[in-house]
């Protein structure tokens, strides 16, 4: 059974600092997705990572995938308050039909 | 505009009632999904469908039912057998090939009175 774990679950940081969110998963997969959720809202797609070594960047966020280590990272550079949200990683189950298994989410708070 | 719509945005249910949540997409996606999110938690898969007239149970299907009579529509019924239905319900859709990125609707917040 595929399990996805994120850490940390809660992260409070100051504007201008750098930090990394980690996403570990338990079984083989080469498809991983990062989503953002604002309070009371739906999920917004951030990155789609489809192969080992994939790296995607958008503004102050950069995501990478290491399928051998079963690890993805979401790196935040010079954080700004607008990035405060909950971030989820999700892994595509490769057994049978497509199903996404989500991590618990990382609640990120960026303080001025 | 292409996208996914869900209705209603808020829904209140009395105990013992069945309620149906609507999900419509005009992205021409083949696959559609229903997730449940409890406060402070991740998403859990209820049901999914990869093709019209076919659907499969997810991880927490008990107390829920779905239908997929049209490609663009995937309604979810929360039955009285679901003992703790208060949650945020999210519908998503995707292609079944390529990146298979799932796109989410705005959600329905269901509260049992």
Coordinates of C-alpha atoms in Angstrom, one line a residue:
Chain A
X1 CA 0.0 0.0 0.0
X2 CA 1.3 3.4 -1.0
X3 CA 2.0 5.8 1.9
X4 CA 3.0 9.4 1.5
X5 CA 4.5 11.4 4.4
X6 CA 5.4 15.1 4.5
X7 CA 7.5 16.9 6.9
X8 CA 7.3 19.2 8.6
X9 CA 3.6 19.3 9.1
X10 CA 3.8 22.9 10.4
X11 CA 6.3 25.5 9.5
X12 CA 6.5 29.0 10.7
X13 CA 9.2 31.2 9.1
X14 CA 10.2 34.7 8.6
X15 CA 10.0 36.6 5.3
X16 CA 13.2 36.5 3.4
X17 CA 14.3 33.1 4.7
X18 CA 14.7 29.8 2.7
X19 CA 13.2 26.5 3.7
X20 CA 12.4 23.0 2.3
X21 CA 9.4 20.8 2.6
X22 CA 10.0 17.1 2.2
X23 CA 7.7 14.4 0.7
X24 CA 8.6 10.7 1.1
X25 CA 6.6 7.9 -0.4
X26 CA 6.8 4.2 0.2
X27 CA 6.5 2.4 -3.2
X28 CA 7.7 2.9 -6.7
X29 CA 6.2 5.8 -8.6
X30 CA 7.5 8.3 -11.1
X31 CA 4.6 10.7 -11.0
X32 CA 4.4 13.3 -8.2
X33 CA 2.3 16.4 -7.8
X34 CA 2.5 19.5 -5.6
X35 CA -0.6 21.4 -4.7
X36 CA -1.3 24.6 -2.7
X37 CA -4.5 25.1 -0.6
X38 CA -5.5 28.4 0.9
X39 CA -7.8 28.3 4.0
X40 CA -11.3 27.3 3.1
X41 CA -10.4 27.0 -0.6
X42 CA -9.8 24.2 -3.1
X43 CA -6.5 22.8 -4.3
X44 CA -4.4 24.7 -6.9
X45 CA -1.9 22.7 -8.9
X46 CA 1.7 23.9 -8.6
X47 CA 4.0 21.3 -10.1
X48 CA 3.9 18.0 -12.0
X49 CA 7.0 15.9 -11.8
X50 CA 7.1 13.0 -14.1
X51 CA 10.6 11.5 -14.1
X52 CA 13.6 10.9 -11.9
X53 CA 15.6 14.1 -11.6
X54 CA 12.8 16.4 -12.7
X55 CA 13.0 19.9 -11.4
X56 CA 10.4 22.6 -11.9
X57 CA 10.5 26.2 -10.7
X58 CA 7.9 28.9 -10.5
X59 CA 8.8 32.2 -8.8
X60 CA 10.1 31.5 -5.3
X61 CA 9.1 27.8 -5.4
X62 CA 11.2 25.0 -6.8
X63 CA 10.2 21.3 -6.7
X64 CA 12.4 18.2 -7.5
X65 CA 11.9 14.5 -7.6
X66 CA 14.3 11.7 -6.8
X67 CA 12.5 8.4 -7.6
X68 CA 15.4 6.3 -6.4
X69 CA 15.2 7.8 -2.9
X70 CA 11.4 8.1 -3.2
X71 CA 11.7 11.7 -2.2
X72 CA 10.4 15.0 -3.5
X73 CA 11.3 18.4 -2.1
X74 CA 9.6 21.8 -2.4
X75 CA 12.1 24.6 -1.8
X76 CA 11.0 28.1 -0.9
X77 CA 13.5 30.9 -1.6
X78 CA 13.3 34.3 0.1
X79 CA 9.8 33.6 1.4
X80 CA 7.1 36.3 1.2
X81 CA 3.8 36.5 3.2
X82 CA 1.7 35.6 0.1
X83 CA 3.2 32.1 0.1
X84 CA 1.4 31.3 3.4
X85 CA -0.8 28.3 2.7
X86 CA -1.0 24.5 3.1
X87 CA 1.1 22.5 0.6
X88 CA 0.3 19.0 -0.3
X89 CA 2.3 16.4 -2.3
X90 CA 0.5 13.6 -4.0
X91 CA 1.9 10.5 -5.6
X92 CA 0.3 8.6 -8.4
X93 CA -0.3 4.9 -7.5
X94 CA 1.2 2.8 -10.3
X95 CA -0.7 -0.3 -9.3
X96 CA -3.9 -0.7 -11.3
X97 CA -5.9 2.4 -12.1
X98 CA -4.6 5.9 -11.5
X99 CA -5.2 7.0 -7.9
X100 CA -3.5 9.9 -6.1
X101 CA -2.4 9.3 -2.5
X102 CA -1.9 12.6 -0.7
X103 CA 0.4 13.5 2.1
X104 CA -0.9 15.1 5.3
X105 CA 0.0 18.6 4.1
X106 CA 2.4 21.2 5.4
X107 CA 0.9 24.3 6.9
X108 CA 3.3 27.1 6.1
X109 CA 3.0 30.5 7.9
X110 CA 5.3 33.3 6.8
X111 CA 5.6 36.1 9.2
X112 CA 6.7 39.7 8.3
Chain B
X1 CA -14.0 29.2 -19.6
X2 CA -13.0 25.6 -19.1
X3 CA -13.2 24.3 -15.6
X4 CA -14.9 22.2 -12.9
X5 CA -17.9 23.4 -11.0
X6 CA -19.4 22.0 -7.9
X7 CA -22.7 22.8 -6.3
X8 CA -23.9 23.7 -3.8
X9 CA -21.0 25.5 -2.1
X10 CA -22.5 24.9 1.4
X11 CA -25.0 22.1 2.2
X12 CA -26.7 21.3 5.5
X13 CA -28.1 17.8 6.1
X14 CA -30.3 16.4 8.8
X15 CA -29.5 13.1 10.2
X16 CA -31.0 10.3 8.2
X17 CA -31.2 12.2 4.9
X18 CA -29.5 11.4 1.7
X19 CA -27.9 14.4 -0.2
X20 CA -26.4 14.7 -3.6
X21 CA -23.4 16.8 -4.5
X22 CA -23.0 17.9 -8.0
X23 CA -19.8 18.0 -10.1
X24 CA -19.5 19.1 -13.7
X25 CA -16.5 19.6 -15.9
X26 CA -16.1 21.0 -19.4
X27 CA -12.5 20.1 -19.8
X28 CA -13.3 17.0 -21.8
X29 CA -11.4 14.9 -19.2
X30 CA -12.0 11.2 -19.2
X31 CA -11.4 10.6 -15.4
X32 CA -13.3 12.1 -12.5
X33 CA -12.7 11.8 -8.7
X34 CA -14.3 12.5 -5.4
X35 CA -12.3 13.3 -2.3
X36 CA -13.1 14.0 1.3
X37 CA -11.1 16.4 3.4
X38 CA -11.5 16.7 7.2
X39 CA -10.2 19.7 9.1
X40 CA -6.4 19.9 9.2
X41 CA -6.1 16.7 7.2
X42 CA -5.1 15.6 3.7
X43 CA -7.5 14.3 1.0
X44 CA -8.9 10.8 1.0
X45 CA -10.3 9.2 -2.2
X46 CA -14.0 8.2 -2.1
X47 CA -14.8 7.1 -5.7
X48 CA -13.3 7.5 -9.1
X49 CA -14.3 6.9 -12.7
X50 CA -12.1 6.6 -15.7
X51 CA -14.8 6.2 -18.3
X52 CA -18.5 6.7 -18.6
X53 CA -20.7 4.1 -17.0
X54 CA -17.8 2.7 -14.9
X55 CA -16.5 3.7 -11.5
X56 CA -14.4 2.2 -8.7
X57 CA -14.4 2.5 -4.9
X58 CA -11.6 4.5 -3.4
X59 CA -10.3 4.2 0.2
X60 CA -13.4 5.4 2.0
X61 CA -16.4 4.5 -0.2
X62 CA -18.7 3.2 2.6
X63 CA -21.8 5.3 2.9
X64 CA -21.4 7.0 -0.5
X65 CA -22.6 6.3 -4.0
X66 CA -21.9 7.8 -7.4
X67 CA -23.0 7.6 -11.0
X68 CA -21.3 8.4 -14.3
X69 CA -23.9 8.6 -17.0
X70 CA -22.3 11.5 -18.8
X71 CA -18.6 12.2 -19.4
X72 CA -18.9 15.7 -17.9
X73 CA -20.9 14.8 -14.8
X74 CA -20.0 12.8 -11.7
X75 CA -22.5 13.3 -8.8
X76 CA -21.9 12.0 -5.3
X77 CA -24.6 10.9 -3.0
X78 CA -23.9 10.9 0.7
X79 CA -26.3 8.4 2.2
X80 CA -27.7 8.1 5.7
X81 CA -25.3 5.1 6.1
X82 CA -22.4 7.6 6.3
X83 CA -22.2 8.1 10.0
X84 CA -19.9 11.2 10.0
X85 CA -20.4 13.1 6.8
X86 CA -19.5 16.5 7.9
X87 CA -16.4 17.4 5.8
X88 CA -15.2 19.4 2.8
X89 CA -15.8 17.5 -0.5
X90 CA -13.7 18.0 -3.5
X91 CA -14.3 16.8 -7.0
X92 CA -11.4 16.6 -9.5
X93 CA -10.9 15.5 -13.1
X94 CA -7.9 14.5 -15.3
X95 CA -6.8 13.0 -18.6
X96 CA -6.0 9.3 -18.3
X97 CA -2.8 9.6 -20.3
X98 CA 0.2 11.9 -20.3
X99 CA 0.8 13.9 -17.1
X100 CA -2.6 13.0 -15.7
X101 CA -2.6 16.1 -13.6
X102 CA -5.8 16.4 -11.5
X103 CA -7.7 19.7 -11.5
X104 CA -10.0 20.4 -8.6
X105 CA -13.3 22.1 -8.3
X106 CA -14.1 24.7 -5.7
X107 CA -15.5 22.2 -3.2
X108 CA -18.8 21.6 -1.2
X109 CA -18.8 22.0 2.5
X110 CA -21.3 19.6 4.0
X111 CA -22.5 20.0 7.6
X112 CA -24.8 17.6 9.4
X113 CA -27.2 19.3 11.8

